[in-house]
């Protein structure tokens, strides 16, 4: 409503309220910034849930069916919003097809940190444990990959990225986004993942060390680790 007011009306309103015009604009600026931050977080959380339902359908479901699933799960969301988010991350409802994902080759120089979580993912407060996974997306514009980092207490997606490759920078870029979402205040947080080459790479180790994050990995072949964030 404030954006529709003419300058003269804003001046008159601030005079009646006993506040300065500059103070009004500063308050409006802060309110808008907060709203955008909240909206961005909501969109990121929604994207993770949409991918989850899309995967469960083997890539068949489009916006209508996914909207129905989200509503059944308690989400208040419109089909238009779901369609927009799906378009943003390159996801669409298509017929399932057979694909073969290239197997990862373990780098003999890679580092393998211990399992600091032992399947106790939610430890009672935020930023104790973050989990991450790379998800394969089947979509109309070619094969894509989604990497996400999620706080296991709040269940919020803190950082995520979509690209047509699954190189290490897909993971480190998403991790940098997660760190930024916490204002850089995440020293001591455990980052738990599987033993994919992206997570054992030197670049991933360096990124975690720079931010004071503690890496953690489950045993090879244990599906519990990937299931939570997926």
XYZ file of C-alpha atoms in Angstrom:
230
model
C 0.000 0.000 0.000
C 2.864 2.345 0.854
C 4.247 1.991 -2.668
C 1.006 3.370 -4.079
C 0.989 6.540 -1.986
C 2.030 9.784 -3.631
C 4.862 11.724 -2.011
C 2.452 14.346 -0.714
C 0.282 11.715 0.937
C 3.313 10.106 2.583
C 4.408 13.496 3.922
C 0.921 14.144 5.299
C 0.762 10.673 6.867
C 4.147 10.974 8.578
C 3.167 14.420 9.931
C 0.004 12.961 11.461
C 1.958 10.063 12.960
C 4.655 12.337 14.322
C 7.511 10.631 12.494
C 10.014 11.886 9.935
C 9.672 11.109 6.244
C 13.207 9.689 6.160
C 12.351 7.480 9.139
C 9.300 6.156 7.315
C 11.312 5.240 4.222
C 14.018 3.555 6.322
C 11.377 1.491 8.140
C 9.779 0.521 4.830
C 13.179 -0.477 3.439
C 13.908 -2.742 6.438
C 10.448 -4.309 6.282
C 10.813 -5.063 2.587
C 14.252 -6.637 3.105
C 12.909 -8.864 5.890
C 9.973 -9.909 3.736
C 12.244 -10.812 0.814
C 14.569 -12.853 3.061
C 11.616 -14.759 4.503
C 10.183 -15.328 1.037
C 13.495 -16.640 -0.242
C 13.747 -19.108 2.658
C 10.187 -20.264 2.033
C 10.968 -20.785 -1.665
C 14.101 -22.822 -0.856
C 12.226 -25.058 1.608
C 9.446 -25.565 -0.918
C 11.927 -26.480 -3.662
C 13.412 -29.274 -1.534
C 9.952 -30.722 -0.834
C 8.974 -30.498 -4.493
C 12.090 -32.412 -5.518
C 11.293 -35.039 -2.870
C 7.796 -35.670 -4.262
C 9.067 -35.543 -7.851
C 11.652 -38.213 -7.089
C 9.045 -40.359 -5.333
C 7.006 -40.332 -8.554
C 10.002 -41.430 -10.644
C 9.922 -38.102 -12.448
C 6.320 -38.446 -13.622
C 4.459 -35.894 -11.486
C 3.961 -32.352 -12.684
C 2.749 -29.298 -10.764
C -0.887 -30.483 -10.231
C 0.010 -33.819 -8.622
C 2.883 -32.374 -6.598
C 0.614 -29.573 -5.356
C -1.870 -32.209 -4.180
C 0.901 -34.094 -2.361
C 2.164 -30.909 -0.709
C -1.315 -30.000 0.494
C -1.826 -33.523 1.838
C 1.397 -33.020 3.792
C 0.021 -29.804 5.323
C 1.531 -27.217 2.986
C -0.582 -24.198 2.044
C 0.486 -23.602 -1.539
C -1.027 -22.889 -4.947
C -0.412 -24.853 -8.111
C 0.862 -21.659 -9.737
C 3.592 -21.305 -7.087
C 4.599 -24.952 -7.432
C 4.796 -24.606 -11.220
C 6.966 -21.490 -10.888
C 9.401 -23.172 -8.474
C 9.607 -26.242 -10.713
C 10.420 -24.026 -13.690
C 13.123 -22.209 -11.693
C 14.945 -25.452 -10.884
C 14.387 -27.009 -14.311
C 11.904 -29.648 -13.177
C 8.861 -30.891 -15.068
C 6.482 -33.816 -15.134
C 7.541 -36.286 -17.810
C 7.298 -39.974 -18.525
C 9.862 -41.997 -16.597
C 12.828 -43.230 -18.563
C 15.734 -45.485 -17.897
C 19.003 -43.793 -17.124
C 22.413 -44.841 -15.937
C 24.239 -42.549 -13.560
C 27.994 -42.759 -13.812
C 29.508 -44.462 -10.797
C 31.950 -42.390 -8.792
C 35.590 -43.397 -8.582
C 37.154 -42.901 -5.176
C 40.237 -40.694 -5.223
C 43.046 -42.488 -3.322
C 44.141 -39.081 -1.990
C 40.668 -38.140 -0.777
C 39.981 -37.647 2.929
C 37.381 -39.661 4.818
C 36.356 -38.121 8.152
C 34.726 -40.276 10.855
C 30.993 -40.567 11.473
C 30.315 -37.895 14.117
C 26.539 -38.310 13.957
C 25.874 -42.040 14.407
C 22.369 -41.514 12.971
C 21.457 -38.991 15.703
C 20.696 -36.272 13.195
C 18.433 -33.994 15.259
C 20.422 -33.138 18.382
C 17.988 -30.645 19.880
C 19.097 -27.299 18.476
C 19.888 -25.621 15.189
C 23.279 -25.719 13.492
C 24.515 -28.810 15.299
C 24.114 -31.093 12.288
C 23.699 -30.203 8.624
C 23.183 -32.948 6.056
C 23.780 -32.844 2.333
C 23.083 -34.907 -0.751
C 23.180 -34.649 -4.538
C 19.934 -35.559 -6.265
C 19.521 -36.537 -9.917
C 16.721 -34.676 -11.697
C 15.019 -35.905 -14.849
C 13.585 -32.900 -16.638
C 12.614 -31.710 -20.067
C 15.733 -29.627 -20.719
C 18.328 -32.308 -20.026
C 19.837 -34.032 -17.021
C 20.337 -31.811 -13.985
C 21.626 -32.241 -10.448
C 20.449 -30.643 -7.213
C 22.714 -30.314 -4.177
C 21.164 -29.170 -0.899
C 22.303 -28.551 2.672
C 19.672 -28.898 5.397
C 19.709 -28.145 9.117
C 18.482 -31.333 10.785
C 16.804 -29.602 13.741
C 14.828 -26.893 11.957
C 14.493 -29.026 8.783
C 15.230 -25.904 6.727
C 17.152 -25.928 3.478
C 20.005 -23.478 4.069
C 21.762 -23.690 0.732
C 21.110 -25.353 -2.588
C 22.162 -25.282 -6.195
C 21.135 -26.836 -9.505
C 23.459 -27.459 -12.443
C 24.045 -29.802 -15.356
C 27.088 -31.359 -13.678
C 27.946 -32.916 -10.338
C 31.465 -31.611 -9.918
C 32.728 -30.564 -6.497
C 31.867 -26.887 -7.045
C 28.178 -27.827 -7.122
C 28.603 -28.892 -3.492
C 30.949 -26.143 -2.324
C 28.775 -23.412 -3.869
C 25.702 -24.767 -2.072
C 27.694 -24.983 1.166
C 28.868 -21.370 0.840
C 25.220 -20.378 0.429
C 24.305 -22.277 3.610
C 27.089 -20.567 5.557
C 25.944 -17.167 4.277
C 22.378 -17.971 5.366
C 23.699 -18.259 8.930
C 25.692 -15.045 8.664
C 28.941 -16.989 8.756
C 28.246 -18.052 12.358
C 28.446 -21.807 12.036
C 31.797 -22.768 13.544
C 31.634 -26.255 15.012
C 28.623 -27.329 12.949
C 28.816 -30.921 11.709
C 28.389 -31.355 7.952
C 27.309 -34.959 7.356
C 27.206 -36.617 3.941
C 27.829 -39.858 2.126
C 31.237 -40.762 0.729
C 30.707 -39.362 -2.755
C 33.825 -37.983 -4.405
C 32.415 -34.448 -4.229
C 32.346 -34.614 -0.424
C 35.747 -36.283 -0.014
C 37.494 -33.847 -2.371
C 40.208 -31.468 -1.193
C 38.105 -28.450 -2.190
C 35.312 -29.597 0.120
C 37.760 -30.171 2.965
C 39.249 -26.691 2.461
C 35.831 -25.014 2.429
C 34.809 -26.726 5.665
C 38.112 -25.886 7.343
C 37.847 -22.230 6.341
C 34.438 -21.918 7.997
C 35.243 -24.072 11.022
C 32.817 -26.808 9.969
C 33.355 -30.417 11.040
C 33.011 -33.008 8.295
C 31.276 -36.305 9.002
C 30.562 -39.327 6.834
C 28.674 -42.566 7.240
C 29.929 -45.943 6.128
C 30.065 -46.719 2.420
C 26.780 -48.101 1.153
C 24.665 -46.946 4.116
C 21.483 -45.452 2.683
C 20.365 -43.740 5.923
C 22.742 -40.830 5.351
C 21.290 -39.717 2.015
C 17.663 -40.380 2.919
C 17.248 -37.510 5.367
C 18.175 -34.607 3.134
C 16.588 -36.191 0.066
